[in-house]
PDB file of C-alpha atoms in Angstrom:
ATOM      1  CA  MET A   1       0.000   0.000   0.000  1.00 48.00           C
ATOM      2  CA  GLY A   2       1.815   3.103  -1.246  1.00 55.00           C
ATOM      3  CA  ALA A   3       0.883   6.566  -0.113  1.00 57.00           C
ATOM      4  CA  GLY A   4       0.591   7.917  -3.644  1.00 53.00           C
ATOM      5  CA  ASP A   5       2.966  10.111  -5.595  1.00 53.00           C
ATOM      6  CA  PHE A   6       5.717  11.752  -3.575  1.00 52.00           C
ATOM      7  CA  GLU A   7       4.669  15.304  -4.361  1.00 54.00           C
ATOM      8  CA  SER A   8       1.072  14.780  -3.226  1.00 63.00           C
ATOM      9  CA  ARG A   9       0.107  17.087  -0.387  1.00 73.00           C
ATOM     10  CA  TRP A  10      -2.320  14.597   1.155  1.00 84.00           C
ATOM     11  CA  LEU A  11      -2.286  10.909   1.928  1.00 85.00           C
ATOM     12  CA  ARG A  12      -4.846   8.704   0.290  1.00 87.00           C
ATOM     13  CA  PRO A  13      -7.807   8.190   2.656  1.00 88.00           C
ATOM     14  CA  ASP A  14      -6.960   4.533   3.336  1.00 90.00           C
ATOM     15  CA  VAL A  15      -3.312   5.353   4.049  1.00 90.00           C
ATOM     16  CA  ASN A  16      -4.287   8.336   6.198  1.00 89.00           C
ATOM     17  CA  ALA A  17      -6.610   6.077   8.212  1.00 92.00           C
ATOM     18  CA  VAL A  18      -3.724   3.672   8.906  1.00 92.00           C
ATOM     19  CA  TRP A  19      -1.403   6.529   9.880  1.00 91.00           C
ATOM     20  CA  THR A  20      -4.044   8.101  12.138  1.00 94.00           C
ATOM     21  CA  ARG A  21      -4.779   4.780  13.821  1.00 94.00           C
ATOM     22  CA  PHE A  22      -1.050   4.166  14.369  1.00 92.00           C
ATOM     23  CA  LEU A  23      -0.707   7.573  16.042  1.00 94.00           C
ATOM     24  CA  GLN A  24      -3.795   7.056  18.197  1.00 96.00           C
ATOM     25  CA  VAL A  25      -2.668   3.613  19.375  1.00 93.00           C
ATOM     26  CA  THR A  26       0.893   4.703  20.176  1.00 92.00           C
ATOM     27  CA  HIS A  27      -0.302   7.839  22.015  1.00 94.00           C
ATOM     28  CA  ARG A  28      -2.915   5.875  23.971  1.00 94.00           C
ATOM     29  CA  LEU A  29      -0.386   3.187  24.902  1.00 92.00           C
ATOM     30  CA  GLU A  30       2.062   5.854  26.066  1.00 92.00           C
ATOM     31  CA  HIS A  31      -0.716   7.556  28.052  1.00 93.00           C
ATOM     32  CA  HIS A  32      -1.691   4.319  29.839  1.00 93.00           C
ATOM     33  CA  ILE A  33       1.916   3.503  30.710  1.00 93.00           C
ATOM     34  CA  ASP A  34       2.567   7.047  31.896  1.00 94.00           C
ATOM     35  CA  ARG A  35      -0.543   7.155  34.070  1.00 95.00           C
ATOM     36  CA  ARG A  36       0.106   3.732  35.636  1.00 94.00           C
ATOM     37  CA  LEU A  37       3.704   4.647  36.477  1.00 95.00           C
ATOM     38  CA  GLN A  38       2.690   8.005  37.948  1.00 96.00           C
ATOM     39  CA  ASP A  39      -0.161   6.538  39.981  1.00 96.00           C
ATOM     40  CA  ASN A  40       1.807   3.581  41.333  1.00 95.00           C
ATOM     41  CA  HIS A  41       5.414   4.784  41.435  1.00 97.00           C
ATOM     42  CA  GLY A  42       5.431   8.593  41.217  1.00 96.00           C
ATOM     43  CA  ILE A  43       7.452   8.745  37.984  1.00 97.00           C
ATOM     44  CA  THR A  44       6.611   9.366  34.346  1.00 94.00           C
ATOM     45  CA  HIS A  45       7.368   6.979  31.509  1.00 94.00           C
ATOM     46  CA  THR A  46      10.171   9.284  30.352  1.00 94.00           C
ATOM     47  CA  GLN A  47      11.647   9.240  33.840  1.00 96.00           C
ATOM     48  CA  TYR A  48      11.365   5.452  33.899  1.00 97.00           C
ATOM     49  CA  GLU A  49      13.232   5.287  30.576  1.00 96.00           C
ATOM     50  CA  ILE A  50      15.989   7.491  32.000  1.00 97.00           C
ATOM     51  CA  LEU A  51      16.338   5.172  34.997  1.00 98.00           C
ATOM     52  CA  VAL A  52      16.475   2.133  32.684  1.00 97.00           C
ATOM     53  CA  ARG A  53      19.209   3.678  30.523  1.00 97.00           C
ATOM     54  CA  LEU A  54      21.250   4.592  33.573  1.00 98.00           C
ATOM     55  CA  ALA A  55      20.831   1.123  35.103  1.00 97.00           C
ATOM     56  CA  ASP A  56      22.111  -0.422  31.867  1.00 97.00           C
ATOM     57  CA  ALA A  57      25.107   1.937  31.567  1.00 96.00           C
ATOM     58  CA  ASP A  58      28.638   1.308  32.792  1.00 94.00           C
ATOM     59  CA  GLU A  59      28.882   2.458  36.391  1.00 95.00           C
ATOM     60  CA  ARG A  60      25.183   3.387  36.117  1.00 97.00           C
ATOM     61  CA  ALA A  61      26.144   6.775  34.682  1.00 96.00           C
ATOM     62  CA  LEU A  62      25.817   8.589  31.350  1.00 95.00           C
ATOM     63  CA  ARG A  63      26.650  12.012  29.995  1.00 92.00           C
ATOM     64  CA  MET A  64      23.505  14.095  29.658  1.00 91.00           C
ATOM     65  CA  SER A  65      23.952  14.351  25.867  1.00 89.00           C
ATOM     66  CA  ASP A  66      24.272  10.562  25.519  1.00 92.00           C
ATOM     67  CA  LEU A  67      21.192  10.086  27.673  1.00 94.00           C
ATOM     68  CA  ALA A  68      19.212  12.450  25.426  1.00 91.00           C
ATOM     69  CA  ASP A  69      20.360  10.519  22.345  1.00 89.00           C
ATOM     70  CA  GLN A  70      19.378   7.195  23.886  1.00 91.00           C
ATOM     71  CA  ILE A  71      15.862   8.216  24.825  1.00 90.00           C
ATOM     72  CA  VAL A  72      15.472  10.190  21.583  1.00 81.00           C
ATOM     73  CA  THR A  73      14.464  13.527  22.995  1.00 80.00           C
ATOM     74  CA  ALA A  74      15.721  17.077  23.181  1.00 79.00           C
ATOM     75  CA  LYS A  75      18.512  17.839  25.625  1.00 81.00           C
ATOM     76  CA  SER A  76      16.327  20.480  27.297  1.00 85.00           C
ATOM     77  CA  ALA A  77      13.614  17.870  27.929  1.00 89.00           C
ATOM     78  CA  VAL A  78      16.168  15.499  29.461  1.00 91.00           C
ATOM     79  CA  THR A  79      17.521  18.316  31.616  1.00 91.00           C
ATOM     80  CA  TYR A  80      14.016  19.000  32.914  1.00 94.00           C
ATOM     81  CA  GLN A  81      13.378  15.314  33.691  1.00 95.00           C
ATOM     82  CA  VAL A  82      16.811  14.815  35.264  1.00 96.00           C
ATOM     83  CA  ASN A  83      16.198  17.877  37.469  1.00 96.00           C
ATOM     84  CA  ARG A  84      12.956  16.302  38.679  1.00 97.00           C
ATOM     85  CA  LEU A  85      14.658  12.936  39.258  1.00 98.00           C
ATOM     86  CA  THR A  86      17.449  14.729  41.156  1.00 97.00           C
ATOM     87  CA  ASP A  87      14.866  16.440  43.374  1.00 97.00           C
ATOM     88  CA  MET A  88      13.397  12.976  44.126  1.00 97.00           C
ATOM     89  CA  GLY A  89      16.863  11.632  44.984  1.00 98.00           C
ATOM     90  CA  LEU A  90      16.749   9.063  42.180  1.00 98.00           C
ATOM     91  CA  VAL A  91      19.742  10.395  40.214  1.00 98.00           C
ATOM     92  CA  HIS A  92      22.785  12.529  40.944  1.00 96.00           C
ATOM     93  CA  ARG A  93      24.308  15.120  38.586  1.00 93.00           C
ATOM     94  CA  ARG A  94      27.926  16.203  38.407  1.00 90.00           C
ATOM     95  CA  LYS A  95      30.094  18.153  35.991  1.00 88.00           C
ATOM     96  CA  CYS A  96      32.437  16.166  33.768  1.00 79.00           C
ATOM     97  CA  ASP A  97      36.013  16.232  35.063  1.00 74.00           C
ATOM     98  CA  ALA A  98      37.474  16.197  31.534  1.00 73.00           C
ATOM     99  CA  ASP A  99      35.499  19.230  30.394  1.00 72.00           C
ATOM    100  CA  ASN A 100      33.236  21.578  32.266  1.00 69.00           C
ATOM    101  CA  ARG A 101      30.702  21.642  29.430  1.00 74.00           C
ATOM    102  CA  GLY A 102      29.343  18.145  30.028  1.00 84.00           C
ATOM    103  CA  THR A 103      27.272  16.755  32.862  1.00 90.00           C
ATOM    104  CA  TRP A 104      27.213  13.188  34.144  1.00 93.00           C
ATOM    105  CA  VAL A 105      23.987  11.680  35.462  1.00 96.00           C
ATOM    106  CA  THR A 106      24.323   8.758  37.861  1.00 97.00           C
ATOM    107  CA  LEU A 107      21.611   6.434  39.141  1.00 98.00           C
ATOM    108  CA  THR A 108      21.398   6.486  42.937  1.00 98.00           C
ATOM    109  CA  PRO A 109      20.562   3.434  45.073  1.00 98.00           C
ATOM    110  CA  ALA A 110      17.099   4.964  45.607  1.00 98.00           C
ATOM    111  CA  GLY A 111      16.741   5.310  41.822  1.00 98.00           C
ATOM    112  CA  LEU A 112      17.644   1.660  41.294  1.00 98.00           C
ATOM    113  CA  GLU A 113      15.158   0.654  43.958  1.00 98.00           C
ATOM    114  CA  ARG A 114      12.392   2.733  42.324  1.00 98.00           C
ATOM    115  CA  LEU A 115      13.218   1.193  38.947  1.00 97.00           C
ATOM    116  CA  GLU A 116      13.087  -2.332  40.381  1.00 97.00           C
ATOM    117  CA  GLN A 117       9.710  -1.554  41.975  1.00 97.00           C
ATOM    118  CA  ALA A 118       8.281  -0.020  38.776  1.00 97.00           C
ATOM    119  CA  ALA A 119       9.552  -2.615  36.283  1.00 96.00           C
ATOM    120  CA  PRO A 120       6.946  -5.326  37.042  1.00 96.00           C
ATOM    121  CA  CYS A 121       4.184  -2.718  36.739  1.00 92.00           C
ATOM    122  CA  ILE A 122       5.252  -1.510  33.329  1.00 91.00           C
ATOM    123  CA  LEU A 123       6.064  -4.993  32.035  1.00 93.00           C
ATOM    124  CA  SER A 124       2.652  -6.340  33.005  1.00 93.00           C
ATOM    125  CA  LEU A 125       0.960  -3.364  31.356  1.00 92.00           C
ATOM    126  CA  VAL A 126       2.971  -3.773  28.141  1.00 90.00           C
ATOM    127  CA  ARG A 127       2.023  -7.445  28.063  1.00 93.00           C
ATOM    128  CA  GLU A 128      -1.633  -6.709  28.811  1.00 93.00           C
ATOM    129  CA  LEU A 129      -2.088  -3.840  26.323  1.00 91.00           C
ATOM    130  CA  PHE A 130       0.396  -4.731  23.610  1.00 88.00           C
ATOM    131  CA  LEU A 131       1.953  -8.191  23.537  1.00 91.00           C
ATOM    132  CA  ASP A 132      -0.621 -10.704  24.808  1.00 93.00           C
ATOM    133  CA  ASP A 133      -2.919 -10.376  21.806  1.00 92.00           C
ATOM    134  CA  LEU A 134      -0.152 -10.976  19.241  1.00 93.00           C
ATOM    135  CA  ASN A 135       0.517 -14.454  17.966  1.00 94.00           C
ATOM    136  CA  CYS A 136       4.004 -15.495  16.808  1.00 94.00           C
ATOM    137  CA  THR A 137       3.303 -14.617  13.166  1.00 95.00           C
ATOM    138  CA  GLN A 138       1.945 -11.170  14.037  1.00 95.00           C
ATOM    139  CA  SER A 139       4.873 -10.544  16.343  1.00 93.00           C
ATOM    140  CA  ALA A 140       7.326 -11.435  13.565  1.00 94.00           C
ATOM    141  CA  GLU A 141       5.453  -9.197  11.092  1.00 95.00           C
ATOM    142  CA  LEU A 142       5.462  -6.304  13.540  1.00 93.00           C
ATOM    143  CA  ASP A 143       9.170  -6.803  14.194  1.00 93.00           C
ATOM    144  CA  LYS A 144       9.820  -6.691  10.451  1.00 96.00           C
ATOM    145  CA  LEU A 145       7.791  -3.470  10.080  1.00 94.00           C
ATOM    146  CA  LEU A 146       9.568  -1.862  13.007  1.00 93.00           C
ATOM    147  CA  GLY A 147      12.904  -2.860  11.497  1.00 94.00           C
ATOM    148  CA  THR A 148      11.926  -1.298   8.176  1.00 94.00           C
ATOM    149  CA  TRP A 149      10.846   1.935   9.866  1.00 92.00           C
ATOM    150  CA  SER A 150      13.968   2.008  12.001  1.00 90.00           C
ATOM    151  CA  ASP A 151      16.158   1.489   8.929  1.00 92.00           C
ATOM    152  CA  ASN A 152      14.284   4.290   7.113  1.00 92.00           C
ATOM    153  CA  LEU A 153      14.821   6.638  10.052  1.00 89.00           C
ATOM    154  CA  ASP A 154      18.513   5.705  10.252  1.00 87.00           C
ATOM    155  CA  GLU A 155      18.930   6.400   6.532  1.00 90.00           C
ATOM    156  CA  HIS A 156      17.096   9.719   6.827  1.00 88.00           C
ATOM    157  CA  GLU A 157      19.315  10.770   9.726  1.00 85.00           C
ATOM    158  CA  ARG A 158      22.421   9.900   7.681  1.00 87.00           C
ATOM    159  CA  ASN A 159      21.112  11.515   4.480  1.00 87.00           C
ATOM    160  CA  PRO A 160      18.263  13.949   5.150  1.00 82.00           C
ATOM    161  CA  VAL A 161      16.039  14.601   2.168  1.00 76.00           C
ATOM    162  CA  ARG A 162      15.113  18.248   1.724  1.00 70.00           C
ATOM    163  CA  HIS A 163      11.691  18.883   0.248  1.00 63.00           C
ATOM    164  CA  PRO A 164      10.469  22.233  -1.039  1.00 56.00           C
ATOM    165  CA  GLU A 165       7.692  23.720   1.059  1.00 59.00           C
ATOM    166  CA  HIS A 166       4.284  23.764  -0.610  1.00 46.00           C
TER     167      HIS A 166
END
């Protein structure tokens, strides 16, 4: 199912319906995860993702810029979230010794504990709302689609295509 000619200003109705449904489902899934984490563990999904990335990092620490790259968000948004996590005692910030421009973010023991408490909650919700209703064939198809989209995004980031504004 192609979207039509490249220069078209609008998607075909059937393609637009698929795109709209994709956006609605991903936003609703994100909303449910975010609300469950906030209600049960006092952190947002973005904050949870920051804790996960730090837990997986060497010495449970990352430079702020690397953290932003890993969770695919603006550095200012990561700064805001890290400030909130710092206020909660879940992470610690410090200037980089090698250069004063960078900042290291380190997971605290309290942050690791919060992550370990929140993980079963989020994993059960992901299973309940996303994974349980997929059979093996659907899961493989979805994985293939996600791989295609990821490859397309990687290629675009390496070689951005500039389009004239209409």
